[in-house]
Short mmCIF file of C-alpha atoms in Angstrom, two decimals:
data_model
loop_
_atom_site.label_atom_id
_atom_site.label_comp_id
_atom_site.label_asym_id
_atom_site.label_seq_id
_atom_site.Cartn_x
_atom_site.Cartn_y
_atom_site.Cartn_z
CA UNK K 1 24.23 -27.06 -83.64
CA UNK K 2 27.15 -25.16 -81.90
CA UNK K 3 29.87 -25.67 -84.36
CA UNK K 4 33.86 -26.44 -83.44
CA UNK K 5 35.32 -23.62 -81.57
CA UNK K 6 32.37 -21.77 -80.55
CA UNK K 7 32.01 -23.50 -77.17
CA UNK K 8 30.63 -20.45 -75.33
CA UNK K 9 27.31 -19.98 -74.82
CA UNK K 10 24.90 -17.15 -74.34
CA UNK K 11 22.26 -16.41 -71.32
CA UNK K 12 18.83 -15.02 -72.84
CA UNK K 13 15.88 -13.96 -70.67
CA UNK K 14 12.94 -13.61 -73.12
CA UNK K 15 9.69 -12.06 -72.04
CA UNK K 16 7.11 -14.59 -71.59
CA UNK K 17 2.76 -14.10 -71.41
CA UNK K 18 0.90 -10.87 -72.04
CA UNK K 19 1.02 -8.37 -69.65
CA UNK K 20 1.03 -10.24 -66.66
CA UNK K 21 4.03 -12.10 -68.19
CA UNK K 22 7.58 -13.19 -66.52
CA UNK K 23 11.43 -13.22 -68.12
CA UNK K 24 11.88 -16.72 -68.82
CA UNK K 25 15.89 -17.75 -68.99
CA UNK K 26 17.46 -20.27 -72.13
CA UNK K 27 21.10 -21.07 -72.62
CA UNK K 28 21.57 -20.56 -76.73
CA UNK K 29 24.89 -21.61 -78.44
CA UNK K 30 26.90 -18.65 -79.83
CA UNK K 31 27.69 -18.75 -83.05
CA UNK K 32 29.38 -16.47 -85.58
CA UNK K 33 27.48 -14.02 -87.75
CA UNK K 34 24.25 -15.05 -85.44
CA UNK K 35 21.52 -12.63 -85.27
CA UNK K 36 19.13 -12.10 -82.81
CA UNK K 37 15.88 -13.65 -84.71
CA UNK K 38 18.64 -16.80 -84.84
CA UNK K 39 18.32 -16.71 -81.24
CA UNK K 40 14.61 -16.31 -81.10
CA UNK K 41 14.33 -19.21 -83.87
CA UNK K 42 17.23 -21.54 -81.86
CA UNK K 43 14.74 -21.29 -78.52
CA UNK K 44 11.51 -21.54 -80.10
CA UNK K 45 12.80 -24.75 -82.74
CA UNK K 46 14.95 -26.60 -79.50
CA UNK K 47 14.59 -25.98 -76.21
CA UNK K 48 10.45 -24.08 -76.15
CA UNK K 49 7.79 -24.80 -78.99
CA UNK K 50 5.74 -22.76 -77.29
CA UNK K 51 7.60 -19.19 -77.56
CA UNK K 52 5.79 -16.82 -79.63
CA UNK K 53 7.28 -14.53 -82.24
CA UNK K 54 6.54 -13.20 -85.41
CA UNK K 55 8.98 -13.06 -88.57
CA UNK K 56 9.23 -13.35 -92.28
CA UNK K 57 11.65 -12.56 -94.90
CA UNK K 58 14.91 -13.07 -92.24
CA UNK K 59 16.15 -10.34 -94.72
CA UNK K 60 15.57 -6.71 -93.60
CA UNK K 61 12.85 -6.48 -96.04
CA UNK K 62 9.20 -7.15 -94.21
CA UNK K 63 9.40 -5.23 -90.92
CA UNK K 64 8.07 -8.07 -89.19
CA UNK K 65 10.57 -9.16 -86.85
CA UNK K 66 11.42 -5.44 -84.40
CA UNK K 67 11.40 -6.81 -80.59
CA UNK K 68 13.29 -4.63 -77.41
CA UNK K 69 16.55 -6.18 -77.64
CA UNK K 70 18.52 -4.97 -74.19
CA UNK K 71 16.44 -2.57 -74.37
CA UNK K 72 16.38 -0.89 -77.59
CA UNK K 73 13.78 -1.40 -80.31
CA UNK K 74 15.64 -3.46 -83.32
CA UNK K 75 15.06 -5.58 -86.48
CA UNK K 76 16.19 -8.99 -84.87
CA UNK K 77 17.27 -10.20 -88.19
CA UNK K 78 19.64 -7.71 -89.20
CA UNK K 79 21.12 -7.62 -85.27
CA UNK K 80 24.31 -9.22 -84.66
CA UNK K 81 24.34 -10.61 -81.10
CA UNK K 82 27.99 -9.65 -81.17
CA UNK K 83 26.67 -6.07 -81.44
CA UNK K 84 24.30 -6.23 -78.88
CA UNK K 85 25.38 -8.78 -76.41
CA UNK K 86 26.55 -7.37 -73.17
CA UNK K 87 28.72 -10.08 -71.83
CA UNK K 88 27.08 -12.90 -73.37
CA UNK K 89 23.53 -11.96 -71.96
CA UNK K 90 20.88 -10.56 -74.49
CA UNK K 91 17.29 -9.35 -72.75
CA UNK K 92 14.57 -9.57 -75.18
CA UNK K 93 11.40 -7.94 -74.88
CA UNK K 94 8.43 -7.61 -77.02
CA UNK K 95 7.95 -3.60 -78.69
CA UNK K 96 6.85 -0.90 -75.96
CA UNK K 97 4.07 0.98 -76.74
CA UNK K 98 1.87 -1.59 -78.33
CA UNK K 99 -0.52 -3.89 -76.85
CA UNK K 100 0.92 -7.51 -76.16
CA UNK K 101 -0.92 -10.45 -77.29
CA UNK K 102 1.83 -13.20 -76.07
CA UNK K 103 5.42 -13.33 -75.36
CA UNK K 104 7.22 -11.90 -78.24
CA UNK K 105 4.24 -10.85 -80.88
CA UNK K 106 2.62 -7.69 -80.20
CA UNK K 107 -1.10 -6.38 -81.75
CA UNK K 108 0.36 -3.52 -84.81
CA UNK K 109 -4.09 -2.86 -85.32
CA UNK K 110 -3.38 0.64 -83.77
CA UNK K 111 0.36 1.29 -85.66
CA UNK K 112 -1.60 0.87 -88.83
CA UNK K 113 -4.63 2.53 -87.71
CA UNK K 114 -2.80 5.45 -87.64
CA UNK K 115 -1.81 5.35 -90.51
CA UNK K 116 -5.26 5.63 -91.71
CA UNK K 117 -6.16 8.45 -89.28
CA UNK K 118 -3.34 10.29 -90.93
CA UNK K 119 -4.91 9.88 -94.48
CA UNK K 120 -1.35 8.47 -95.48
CA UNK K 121 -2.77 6.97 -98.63
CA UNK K 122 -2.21 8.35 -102.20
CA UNK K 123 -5.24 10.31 -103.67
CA UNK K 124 -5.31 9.94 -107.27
CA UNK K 125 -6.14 12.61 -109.58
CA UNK K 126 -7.82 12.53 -112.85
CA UNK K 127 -4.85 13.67 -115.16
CA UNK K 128 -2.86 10.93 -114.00
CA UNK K 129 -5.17 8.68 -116.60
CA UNK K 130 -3.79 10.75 -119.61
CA UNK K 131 -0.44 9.02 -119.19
CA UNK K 132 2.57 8.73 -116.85
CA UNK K 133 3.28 11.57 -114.57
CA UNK K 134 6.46 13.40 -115.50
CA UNK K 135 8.74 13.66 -112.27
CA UNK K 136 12.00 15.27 -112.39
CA UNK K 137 14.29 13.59 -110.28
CA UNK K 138 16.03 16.20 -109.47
CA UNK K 139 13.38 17.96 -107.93
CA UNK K 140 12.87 18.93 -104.46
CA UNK K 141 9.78 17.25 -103.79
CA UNK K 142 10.79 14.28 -105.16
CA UNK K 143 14.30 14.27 -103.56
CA UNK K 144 12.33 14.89 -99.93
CA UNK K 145 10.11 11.98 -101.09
CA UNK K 146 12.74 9.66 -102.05
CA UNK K 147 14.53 10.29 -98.45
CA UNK K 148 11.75 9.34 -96.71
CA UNK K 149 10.08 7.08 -98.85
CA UNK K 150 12.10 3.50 -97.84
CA UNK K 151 9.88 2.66 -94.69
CA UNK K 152 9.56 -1.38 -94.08
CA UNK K 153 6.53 -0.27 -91.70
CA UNK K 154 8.54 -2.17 -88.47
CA UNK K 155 6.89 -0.20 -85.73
CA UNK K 156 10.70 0.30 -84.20
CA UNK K 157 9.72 4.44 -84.25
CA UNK K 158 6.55 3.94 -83.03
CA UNK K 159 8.65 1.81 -80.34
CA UNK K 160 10.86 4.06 -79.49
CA UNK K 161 8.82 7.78 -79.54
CA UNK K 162 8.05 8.62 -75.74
CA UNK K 163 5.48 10.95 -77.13
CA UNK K 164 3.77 7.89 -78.44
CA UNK K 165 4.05 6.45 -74.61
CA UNK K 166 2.34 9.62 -73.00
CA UNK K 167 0.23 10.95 -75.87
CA UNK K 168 -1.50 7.26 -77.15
CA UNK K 169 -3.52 9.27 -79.67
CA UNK K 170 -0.37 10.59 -81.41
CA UNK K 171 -0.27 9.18 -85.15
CA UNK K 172 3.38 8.29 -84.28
CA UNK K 173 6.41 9.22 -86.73
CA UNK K 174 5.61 6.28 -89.36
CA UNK K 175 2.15 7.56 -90.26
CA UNK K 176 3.54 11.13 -90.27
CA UNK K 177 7.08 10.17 -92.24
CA UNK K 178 4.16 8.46 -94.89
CA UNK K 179 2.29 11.53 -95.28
CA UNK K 180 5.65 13.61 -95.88
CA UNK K 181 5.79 11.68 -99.05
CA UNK K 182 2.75 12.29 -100.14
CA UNK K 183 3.11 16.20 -99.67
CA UNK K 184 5.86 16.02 -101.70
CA UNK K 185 4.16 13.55 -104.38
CA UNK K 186 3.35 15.92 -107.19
CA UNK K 187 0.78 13.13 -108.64
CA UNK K 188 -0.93 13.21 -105.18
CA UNK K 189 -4.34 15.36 -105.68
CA UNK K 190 -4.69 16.01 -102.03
CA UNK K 191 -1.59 17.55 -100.32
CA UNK K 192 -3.54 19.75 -98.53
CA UNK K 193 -5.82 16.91 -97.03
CA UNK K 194 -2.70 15.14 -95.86
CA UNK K 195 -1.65 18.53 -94.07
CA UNK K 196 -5.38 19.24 -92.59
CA UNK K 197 -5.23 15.16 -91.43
CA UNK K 198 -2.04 15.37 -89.32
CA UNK K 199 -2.16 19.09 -88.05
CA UNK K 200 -3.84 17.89 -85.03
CA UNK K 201 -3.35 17.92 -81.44
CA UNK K 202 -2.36 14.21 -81.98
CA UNK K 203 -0.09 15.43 -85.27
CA UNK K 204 2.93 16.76 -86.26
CA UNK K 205 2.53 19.62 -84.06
CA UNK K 206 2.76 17.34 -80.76
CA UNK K 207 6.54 16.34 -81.84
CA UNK K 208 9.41 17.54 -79.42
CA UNK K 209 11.63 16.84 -82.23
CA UNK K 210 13.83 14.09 -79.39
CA UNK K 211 14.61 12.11 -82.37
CA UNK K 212 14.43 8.63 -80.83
CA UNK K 213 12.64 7.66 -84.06
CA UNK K 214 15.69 8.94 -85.97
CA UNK K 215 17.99 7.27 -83.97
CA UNK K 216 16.54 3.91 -83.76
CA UNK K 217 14.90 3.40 -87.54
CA UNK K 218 16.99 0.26 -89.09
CA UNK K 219 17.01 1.52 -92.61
CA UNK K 220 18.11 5.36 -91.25
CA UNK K 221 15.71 7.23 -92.44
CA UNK K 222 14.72 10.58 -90.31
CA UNK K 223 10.61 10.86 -89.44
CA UNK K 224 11.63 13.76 -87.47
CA UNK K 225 13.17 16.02 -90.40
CA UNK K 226 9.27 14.30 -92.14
CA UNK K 227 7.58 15.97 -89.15
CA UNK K 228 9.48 19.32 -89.59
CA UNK K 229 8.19 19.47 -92.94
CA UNK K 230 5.21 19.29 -92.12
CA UNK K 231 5.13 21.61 -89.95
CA UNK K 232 6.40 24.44 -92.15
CA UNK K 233 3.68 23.09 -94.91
CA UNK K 234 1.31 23.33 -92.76
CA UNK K 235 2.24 26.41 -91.70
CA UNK K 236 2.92 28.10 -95.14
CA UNK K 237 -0.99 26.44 -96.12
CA UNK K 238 -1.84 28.26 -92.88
CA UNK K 239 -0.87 31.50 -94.63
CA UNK K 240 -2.64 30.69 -97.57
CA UNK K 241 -5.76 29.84 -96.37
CA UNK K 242 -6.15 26.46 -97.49
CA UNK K 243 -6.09 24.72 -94.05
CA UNK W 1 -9.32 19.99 -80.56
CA UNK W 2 -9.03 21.62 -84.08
CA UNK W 3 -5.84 21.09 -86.40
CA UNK W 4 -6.10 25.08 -86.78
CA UNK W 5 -5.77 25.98 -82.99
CA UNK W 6 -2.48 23.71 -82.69
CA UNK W 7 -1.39 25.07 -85.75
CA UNK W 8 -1.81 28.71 -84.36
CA UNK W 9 -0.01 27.99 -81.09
CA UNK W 10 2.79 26.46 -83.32
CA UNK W 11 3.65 29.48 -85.22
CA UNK W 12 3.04 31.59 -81.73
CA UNK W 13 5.91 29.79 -80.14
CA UNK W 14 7.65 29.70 -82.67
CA UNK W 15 7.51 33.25 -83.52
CA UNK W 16 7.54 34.37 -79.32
CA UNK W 17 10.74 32.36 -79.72
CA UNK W 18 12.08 34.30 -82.32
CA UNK W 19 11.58 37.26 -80.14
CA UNK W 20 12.94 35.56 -76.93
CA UNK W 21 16.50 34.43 -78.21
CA UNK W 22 18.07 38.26 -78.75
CA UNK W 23 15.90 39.77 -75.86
CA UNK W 24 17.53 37.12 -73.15
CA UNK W 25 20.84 37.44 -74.45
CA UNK W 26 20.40 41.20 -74.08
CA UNK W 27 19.20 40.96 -70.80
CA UNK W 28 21.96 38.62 -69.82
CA UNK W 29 24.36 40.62 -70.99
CA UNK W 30 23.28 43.69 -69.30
CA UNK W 31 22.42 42.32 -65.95
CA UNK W 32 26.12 41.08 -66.32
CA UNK W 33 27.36 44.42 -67.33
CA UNK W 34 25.29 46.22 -64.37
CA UNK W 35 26.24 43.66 -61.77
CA UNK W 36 30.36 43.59 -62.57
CA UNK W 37 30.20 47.62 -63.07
CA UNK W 38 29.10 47.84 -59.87
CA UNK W 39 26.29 49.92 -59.85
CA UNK W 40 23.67 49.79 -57.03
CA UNK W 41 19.91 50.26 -57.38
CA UNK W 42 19.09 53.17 -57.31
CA UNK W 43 21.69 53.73 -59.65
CA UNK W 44 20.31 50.80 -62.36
CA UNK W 45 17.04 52.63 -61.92
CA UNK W 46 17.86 56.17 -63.20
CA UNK W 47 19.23 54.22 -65.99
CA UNK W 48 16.29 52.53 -66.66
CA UNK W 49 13.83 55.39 -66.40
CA UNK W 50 16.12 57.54 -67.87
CA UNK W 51 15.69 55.89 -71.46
CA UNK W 52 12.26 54.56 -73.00
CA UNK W 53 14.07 51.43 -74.59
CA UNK W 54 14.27 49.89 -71.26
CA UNK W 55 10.60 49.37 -70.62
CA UNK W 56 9.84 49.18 -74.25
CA UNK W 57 12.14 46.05 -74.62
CA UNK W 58 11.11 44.57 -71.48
CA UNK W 59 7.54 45.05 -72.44
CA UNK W 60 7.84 42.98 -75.33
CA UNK W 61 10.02 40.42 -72.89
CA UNK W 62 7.03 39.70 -71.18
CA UNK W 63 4.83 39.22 -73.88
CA UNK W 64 6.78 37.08 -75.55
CA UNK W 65 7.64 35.04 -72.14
CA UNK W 66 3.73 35.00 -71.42
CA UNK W 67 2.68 33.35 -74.61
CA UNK W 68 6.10 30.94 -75.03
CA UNK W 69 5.94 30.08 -71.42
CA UNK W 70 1.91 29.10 -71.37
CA UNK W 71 2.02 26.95 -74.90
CA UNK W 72 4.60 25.11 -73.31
CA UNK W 73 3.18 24.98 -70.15
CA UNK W 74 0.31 23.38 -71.66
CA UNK W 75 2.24 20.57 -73.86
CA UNK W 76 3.61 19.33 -70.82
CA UNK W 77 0.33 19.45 -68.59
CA UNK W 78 -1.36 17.10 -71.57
CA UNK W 79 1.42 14.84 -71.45
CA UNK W 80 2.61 14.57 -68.20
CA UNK W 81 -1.03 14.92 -65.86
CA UNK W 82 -4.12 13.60 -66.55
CA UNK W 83 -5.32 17.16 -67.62
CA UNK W 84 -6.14 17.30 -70.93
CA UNK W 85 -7.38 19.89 -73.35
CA UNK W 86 -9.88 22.45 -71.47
CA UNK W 87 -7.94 21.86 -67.92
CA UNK W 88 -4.66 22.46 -69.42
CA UNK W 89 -5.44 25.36 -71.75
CA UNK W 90 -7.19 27.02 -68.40
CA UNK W 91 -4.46 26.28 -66.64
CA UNK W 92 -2.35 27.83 -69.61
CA UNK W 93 -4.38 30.85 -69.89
CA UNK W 94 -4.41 31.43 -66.33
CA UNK W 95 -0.26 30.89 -66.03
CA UNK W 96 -0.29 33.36 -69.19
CA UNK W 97 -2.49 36.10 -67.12
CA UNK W 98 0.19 35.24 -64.04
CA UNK W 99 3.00 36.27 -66.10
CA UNK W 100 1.22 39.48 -67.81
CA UNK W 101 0.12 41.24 -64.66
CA UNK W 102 3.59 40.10 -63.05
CA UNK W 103 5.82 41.51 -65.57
CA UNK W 104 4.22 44.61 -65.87
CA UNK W 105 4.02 45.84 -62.45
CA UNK W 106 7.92 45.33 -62.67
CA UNK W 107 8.29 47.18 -65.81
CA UNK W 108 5.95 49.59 -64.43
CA UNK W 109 8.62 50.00 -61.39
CA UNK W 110 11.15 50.90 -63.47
CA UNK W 111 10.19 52.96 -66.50
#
């Protein structure tokens, strides 16, 4: 596998059970351009059929792949071990805050849950059947929509949000980064639903704005400017009476 | 807990806050003032009772420190102890009450 050149190799301790698990250690071949999930694959296809993992497109597309990588919550296939690699040792871990079902696959039931529980689903309205909705690109709801809009669904915020680690009812900044785009959907026939849904205790309000979301989401989007948002439209459908 | 009573203690931080960022700069700015001039006590409390704006803005200090200081108060008792909504909002409430009665006896001394 290793090819001419690349003689040096790289220590990995990868997590290994459920809870009650132990770091077990592999020797993987380093290789150029290698990513993480290469890593993962490399262990799990030579040296450990039994590893557990969970993957897909290999492409940055599905949001399948996020594991605690030295760790840091990241999308394994779009990691570099040359990035991440501190002196030839990567730690891998599966994502914090969710419920572990073995070695590096964690249970998403609640991540999506909340998603739910946030009413982050478009409502569609009756008009919308007269034709196609006319959205100016250039507007501002659509311009906050389109800046938020790119979410693979990963769980990497969810991952990295301590609020999410001492506050487990807290819809997280994926459900609440969803619902931002539906405020700003002019086709959506509920905004104000979507507001009254995640202006909970366990909602937008319960944000310290830390930004580890922000600073950890692989395609760089910002769930904490989503949840400032919706604060002030909650807040100006506060005013209004409609909440 | 209701989506309206979190909402409500947003914009009251938020807003106490408002209040809070030019009040402790001018109180920063004066205690500096007082303490390089020189001045003693007694002479810091003619001033004070001299002028209403003294007790009027220190008045509205502690209201605005009261409610800032007991929302946050009760964020971090929900997240950090097992308290959880009625423990930490009595807790809050009570902190709030603290502050109140405090701060005006002081302003009291000096107006």
């Amino acid at each position: 596998m290793a090819a001419a050149g690349t003689e040096k190799s790289l220590k990995v301790d990868i997590w290994r059970g459920d809870d009650d698990g132990y770091y077990q250690s592999f020797t993987v071949p380093h290789e150029t351009s290698q990513t993480i999930l290469d890593v993962v694959t490399y262990v799990q296809r030579k040296l450990d059929a039994t590893l557990s993992y969970r993957f897909a497109c290999r492409v940055g597309m599905c949001g399948s792949c996020a594991m605690t990588v030295n760790g840091r919550p990241r999308w394994t296939c779009r990691t570099h071990v040359d990035s991440v690699a501190e002196d030839g040792y990567i730690k891998i871990d599966p994502l914090r805050n969710f419920p572990r079902v073995k070695d590096l696959a964690v249970d998403m039931t609640v991540f999506f849950d909340k998603w739910r529980d946030a009413k982050a689903r478009f409502v569609p309205s009756e008009a919308d059947l007269d034709g196609f909705a006319q959205v100016d690109p250039d507007s501002r709801e659509r311009k906050e929509a389109s800046a938020a809009i790119e979410c693979i669904g990963c769980g990497i915020c969810y991952a990295a949000c301590d609020l999410v680690s001492w506050n487990p009812d807290y819809l997280g900044p994926a459900a609440l980064n969803r619902a931002w785009t539906l405020v700003n959907d002019v086709r959506d026939a509920d905004p104000n639903g979507h507001l009254k849904a995640v202006a909970g205790d366990a909602g937008c309000h319960a944000c310290h704005s830390q930004q580890g979301c922000t600073s950890h989401c692989p395609k760089s989007l910002s769930p904490t400017a989503s949840i400032a948002g919706l604060k002030r439209k909650s807040f100006a459908a506060l005013l209004k009476g409609a909440l | 807990m209701s989506g309206r009573l979190e909402l409500w203690l947003f914009v009251l931080q938020r807003l106490s806050a408002m209040v809070l960022a030019p009040l402790v700069l001018i109180h920063l700015v004066t205690m500096i003032y007082a303490v390089q001039g020189g001045l003693s006590a007694a002479e810091i409390l003619s001033r004070t009772q001299a002028n209403a704006i003294w007790p009027v803005l220190y008045g509205l200090f502690i209201v605005a420190v009261a409610i800032h200081g007991a929302i946050g108060l009760r964020s971090i008792l929900r997240e950090m102890t097992p308290l959880r909504d009625k423990g930490a909002g009595a807790v809050a409430v009570a902190f709030c009450a603290l502050v109140l009665i405090l701060g005006y006896r002081a302003v009291g001394a000096i107006a």
